[in-house]
Structures are given as structure tokens and as C-alpha cells.
């Protein structure tokens, strides 16, 4: 399952699903690509067996490198895809006993984690929700701007997805980019017809003001 759904930014109840699954002897693997780095993630509290991170997203690492977590009690369930030196190792290291790897990307991940540590995980977490609330407050009351992302902090964070009623999402995406220099992801699956907006820690409130003005200009056109 996903931790955060990439289409509409919804946070799924991993902890509750893990508890229910484990009661039936089911392992839980979580795709944390859109969550890790955006908000605080406590893997022990979530209770899932496996958790993966696409590190180039909210950790700001180079592309091509990621993070894989396996709960110690579940590691024995994993089988290597190839037989290589160290395959008899009983620890999780048996999955990475190979000699050739992309060291610059691994070092880039280390630098990204150093950057995150220098800022502070809690500051990053708090900033994600601060920007989320600022954006939602700015468009509140505009009947043409419809949020497709849940409002509560338990169900969403720094990804917000909004539809402009009466406008095709591809047109909205193109006009935001061509007329205002704002790039975003158009989400057309599942009838969303909405643009996905990502508020990373380096985004400023003045930039969100510009975004909101741009959205309103498209509404009025």
C-alpha cells in the first residue's frame, strides 16, 4: 500500500492496516515515496514490515537511489533475486552483497540526509503543514477552486490537489506554466481533473500568493 497517494495527496492509515493485516498473518509493504521526507515517519509506530523510499522526491536526493526498510522479524521472508557472494548471510545484508554500485548517487543521498539533519526533521514537518494550511486558507470560499485532497492533518500534508471547475486539467497545467512559470502535475485519473501542487520546504508564502493569483486568473478567464 502507499503511505501517501500520489494522485490526490491522501495519507493512508498504515498503522491501522498493519494491525489488521498482522492479525490475519499478512505482511504489509508500504510505498513511502511521497511521504518520507515531507512529514515525520516513525516506522516502529507504523508497524509495517517493509517500507520503501524514492529518495529523489521529498528527501531531495539524486535520482537512482532509494531506501529500503525491513522489520527485523520479517527479514527472513525476503529472498534475493540473484545468487551472489554473501547469499547465505542471515541478516538483511544478504540483499546487497554486490561489488558494483553507483557511489556518487549514494554519496548524494548522504548529503541530502545531512541537509535534512541541518534543518531539523521537526522543522520540515511543521513547515509542510504550515504551507498546506496557508494555501487552503487562501483559496477558501472560491467556489470554482475545488480541493480534491482531504483537509485534516491526519489525512494530508504538503501535496494538495485542486480542480478548477469548468476547465480541463491539461489546459490549466499549460496555462500555469506558459503564463506564470509554475510547473505542476496534471492528474486526470479517477476523474480528478485537477493539478497536483507540492509545497516543499523551500517554497515561500509569497510564491503561494503568486500561485493562488494565477489560479484565480484562470478561473476568471
Short mmCIF file of C-alpha atoms in Angstrom, two decimals:
data_model
loop_
_atom_site.label_atom_id
_atom_site.label_comp_id
_atom_site.label_asym_id
_atom_site.label_seq_id
_atom_site.Cartn_x
_atom_site.Cartn_y
_atom_site.Cartn_z
CA UNK A 1 0.00 0.00 0.00
CA UNK A 2 1.01 3.66 -0.35
CA UNK A 3 1.70 5.86 2.64
CA UNK A 4 0.64 8.92 0.69
CA UNK A 5 -1.30 8.53 -2.56
CA UNK A 6 0.45 10.40 -5.36
CA UNK A 7 -2.75 11.24 -7.23
CA UNK A 8 -4.55 13.27 -4.58
CA UNK A 9 -2.10 13.54 -1.66
CA UNK A 10 -4.16 11.44 0.76
CA UNK A 11 -2.32 9.84 3.70
CA UNK A 12 -3.45 6.27 4.26
CA UNK A 13 -3.78 4.65 7.73
CA UNK A 14 -0.70 2.43 7.61
CA UNK A 15 -0.67 1.77 11.36
CA UNK A 16 -4.28 0.58 11.42
CA UNK A 17 -3.88 -1.51 8.25
CA UNK A 18 -0.73 -3.11 9.64
CA UNK A 19 -2.53 -4.10 12.83
CA UNK A 20 -5.48 -5.61 10.97
CA UNK A 21 -3.20 -7.40 8.49
CA UNK A 22 -0.95 -8.88 11.15
CA UNK A 23 -3.97 -10.26 12.97
CA UNK A 24 -4.52 -12.40 9.87
CA UNK A 25 -0.86 -13.23 9.30
CA UNK A 26 -0.49 -10.83 6.36
CA UNK A 27 2.72 -8.87 5.76
CA UNK A 28 2.48 -5.16 4.96
CA UNK A 29 4.78 -3.44 2.46
CA UNK A 30 4.49 0.34 2.17
CA UNK A 31 5.44 2.63 -0.70
CA UNK A 32 6.68 5.72 1.11
CA UNK A 33 7.85 7.65 -1.95
CA UNK A 34 5.62 10.67 -1.35
CA UNK A 35 5.70 10.66 2.44
CA UNK A 36 9.26 10.16 3.63
CA UNK A 37 11.00 13.50 4.00
CA UNK A 38 7.75 15.50 3.92
CA UNK A 39 6.50 14.66 7.39
CA UNK A 40 7.72 12.64 10.36
CA UNK A 41 7.63 8.88 9.82
CA UNK A 42 8.00 6.53 12.80
CA UNK A 43 8.43 3.06 11.34
CA UNK A 44 8.18 1.34 14.70
CA UNK A 45 4.89 3.08 15.39
CA UNK A 46 3.51 2.31 11.91
CA UNK A 47 4.28 -1.37 12.47
CA UNK A 48 4.62 -2.24 8.78
CA UNK A 49 7.00 -4.98 7.69
CA UNK A 50 8.63 -3.18 4.78
CA UNK A 51 8.92 0.50 3.82
CA UNK A 52 10.50 1.91 0.66
CA UNK A 53 11.62 5.45 -0.12
CA UNK A 54 12.18 7.03 -3.51
CA UNK A 55 14.87 9.36 -2.24
CA UNK A 56 14.83 11.92 -5.06
CA UNK A 57 11.38 13.17 -4.03
CA UNK A 58 10.97 14.75 -0.60
CA UNK A 59 14.48 13.89 0.56
CA UNK A 60 15.92 15.88 -2.40
CA UNK A 61 18.50 13.20 -3.21
CA UNK A 62 19.80 12.46 -6.74
CA UNK A 63 17.63 10.15 -8.81
CA UNK A 64 18.51 6.47 -8.96
CA UNK A 65 18.96 5.72 -5.28
CA UNK A 66 16.48 4.80 -2.59
CA UNK A 67 16.00 3.44 0.91
CA UNK A 68 14.54 0.09 1.91
CA UNK A 69 13.49 -0.80 5.44
CA UNK A 70 12.58 -4.29 6.62
CA UNK A 71 11.44 -5.03 10.15
CA UNK A 72 13.92 -7.45 11.70
CA UNK A 73 11.27 -10.09 12.42
CA UNK A 74 10.15 -10.00 8.77
CA UNK A 75 13.55 -10.02 7.08
CA UNK A 76 13.62 -13.81 6.77
CA UNK A 77 10.70 -13.58 4.34
CA UNK A 78 12.84 -11.77 1.77
CA UNK A 79 14.64 -13.74 -0.92
CA UNK A 80 17.46 -12.33 -3.12
CA UNK A 81 16.67 -12.01 -6.82
CA UNK A 82 20.14 -13.29 -7.67
CA UNK A 83 22.72 -15.51 -6.06
CA UNK A 84 25.88 -13.59 -5.22
CA UNK A 85 28.61 -13.51 -2.64
CA UNK A 86 27.10 -13.47 0.84
CA UNK A 87 23.79 -15.09 -0.11
CA UNK A 88 23.99 -17.27 3.00
CA UNK A 89 24.17 -14.23 5.27
CA UNK A 90 21.19 -14.42 7.64
CA UNK A 91 20.98 -10.65 8.05
CA UNK A 92 19.38 -8.16 5.67
CA UNK A 93 22.84 -7.53 4.20
CA UNK A 94 22.46 -10.64 2.04
CA UNK A 95 20.33 -8.49 -0.28
CA UNK A 96 23.11 -6.03 -1.06
CA UNK A 97 26.28 -8.13 -1.14
CA UNK A 98 27.46 -6.95 -4.53
CA UNK A 99 30.58 -5.04 -5.52
CA UNK A 100 29.48 -2.58 -8.20
CA UNK A 101 27.21 0.28 -7.22
CA UNK A 102 26.68 3.94 -8.12
CA UNK A 103 28.70 5.52 -5.35
CA UNK A 104 28.13 9.18 -6.43
CA UNK A 105 24.38 8.71 -6.00
CA UNK A 106 24.82 7.02 -2.64
CA UNK A 107 27.04 9.89 -1.52
CA UNK A 108 24.42 12.30 -2.86
CA UNK A 109 21.83 10.62 -0.66
CA UNK A 110 24.16 11.07 2.30
CA UNK A 111 24.50 14.78 1.52
CA UNK A 112 20.71 15.08 1.26
CA UNK A 113 20.29 13.47 4.66
CA UNK A 114 22.95 15.81 6.10
CA UNK A 115 20.96 18.75 4.67
CA UNK A 116 17.79 17.43 6.27
CA UNK A 117 19.54 16.95 9.61
CA UNK A 118 20.94 20.50 9.48
CA UNK A 119 17.43 21.93 9.13
CA UNK A 120 15.77 19.53 11.53
CA UNK A 121 13.13 16.91 10.84
CA UNK A 122 10.54 18.60 13.06
CA UNK A 123 11.01 21.96 11.34
CA UNK A 124 10.48 20.30 7.98
CA UNK A 125 7.38 18.51 9.27
CA UNK A 126 5.92 21.72 10.70
CA UNK A 127 6.70 23.68 7.53
CA UNK A 128 4.84 21.16 5.36
CA UNK A 129 1.63 21.65 7.34
CA UNK A 130 2.13 25.42 7.65
CA UNK A 131 2.28 25.80 3.86
CA UNK A 132 -0.62 23.42 3.38
CA UNK A 133 -2.87 25.47 5.67
CA UNK A 134 -1.72 28.74 4.15
CA UNK A 135 -2.66 27.57 0.65
CA UNK A 136 -6.02 26.14 1.70
CA UNK A 137 -6.91 29.33 3.57
CA UNK A 138 -6.02 31.45 0.52
CA UNK A 139 -8.50 29.65 -1.75
CA UNK A 140 -11.21 29.11 0.86
CA UNK A 141 -14.57 30.35 -0.29
CA UNK A 142 -13.78 30.30 -4.01
CA UNK A 143 -16.50 28.06 -5.40
CA UNK A 144 -14.56 27.42 -8.62
CA UNK A 145 -11.48 26.06 -6.84
CA UNK A 146 -12.31 22.59 -5.51
CA UNK A 147 -9.79 20.74 -3.36
CA UNK A 148 -9.55 17.02 -4.05
CA UNK A 149 -7.28 16.40 -1.04
CA UNK A 150 -8.63 15.68 2.47
CA UNK A 151 -8.38 18.64 4.83
CA UNK A 152 -7.34 17.02 8.12
CA UNK A 153 -3.67 16.81 9.06
CA UNK A 154 -4.10 13.09 9.68
CA UNK A 155 -5.03 12.64 6.02
CA UNK A 156 -2.91 15.14 4.08
CA UNK A 157 0.20 17.30 4.20
CA UNK A 158 2.24 19.22 1.63
CA UNK A 159 0.65 17.77 -1.52
CA UNK A 160 -2.61 19.50 -2.36
CA UNK A 161 -4.69 18.75 -5.44
CA UNK A 162 -7.15 21.31 -6.78
CA UNK A 163 -9.62 21.38 -9.64
CA UNK A 164 -10.78 24.50 -11.47
CA UNK A 165 -14.40 23.77 -12.25
CA UNK A 166 -15.19 24.04 -15.93
CA UNK A 167 -11.54 23.86 -17.02
CA UNK A 168 -9.70 20.85 -18.40
CA UNK A 169 -6.72 19.96 -16.23
CA UNK A 170 -4.31 19.86 -19.15
CA UNK A 171 -5.29 23.40 -20.12
CA UNK A 172 -4.82 24.54 -16.52
CA UNK A 173 -1.39 22.90 -16.33
CA UNK A 174 -0.27 24.50 -19.60
CA UNK A 175 -1.54 27.96 -18.69
CA UNK A 176 0.12 27.84 -15.28
CA UNK A 177 3.43 27.01 -16.95
CA UNK A 178 3.23 29.20 -20.05
CA UNK A 179 1.67 32.30 -18.47
CA UNK A 180 3.03 32.17 -14.93
CA UNK A 181 6.13 29.93 -14.94
CA UNK A 182 4.52 27.50 -12.49
CA UNK A 183 5.06 23.79 -13.13
CA UNK A 184 2.73 21.19 -11.68
CA UNK A 185 1.43 17.70 -12.34
CA UNK A 186 -1.95 17.29 -14.08
CA UNK A 187 -3.96 14.48 -12.50
CA UNK A 188 -6.66 13.15 -14.83
CA UNK A 189 -7.02 9.62 -13.44
CA UNK A 190 -10.06 8.63 -11.39
CA UNK A 191 -11.96 11.69 -12.59
CA UNK A 192 -9.79 14.11 -10.61
CA UNK A 193 -9.30 16.69 -13.42
CA UNK A 194 -7.03 18.56 -11.00
CA UNK A 195 -3.47 19.84 -10.71
CA UNK A 196 -1.17 18.45 -8.05
CA UNK A 197 0.77 21.10 -6.12
CA UNK A 198 3.76 20.23 -3.96
CA UNK A 199 4.82 22.63 -1.20
CA UNK A 200 8.40 21.71 -0.34
CA UNK A 201 10.23 23.47 2.49
CA UNK A 202 11.88 25.98 0.13
CA UNK A 203 8.53 27.24 -1.16
CA UNK A 204 7.65 30.66 0.29
CA UNK A 205 4.26 32.06 1.17
CA UNK A 206 4.76 34.85 -1.37
CA UNK A 207 5.20 32.18 -4.03
CA UNK A 208 1.94 30.57 -2.90
CA UNK A 209 0.33 34.00 -3.27
CA UNK A 210 1.53 34.09 -6.86
CA UNK A 211 0.15 30.58 -7.41
CA UNK A 212 -3.24 31.47 -5.99
CA UNK A 213 -3.43 34.64 -8.12
CA UNK A 214 -2.56 32.53 -11.16
CA UNK A 215 -5.29 30.02 -10.37
CA UNK A 216 -7.83 32.81 -9.89
CA UNK A 217 -6.83 34.41 -13.20
CA UNK A 218 -7.58 31.10 -14.95
CA UNK A 219 -10.90 30.87 -13.12
CA UNK A 220 -11.88 34.33 -14.36
CA UNK A 221 -10.78 33.83 -17.97
#
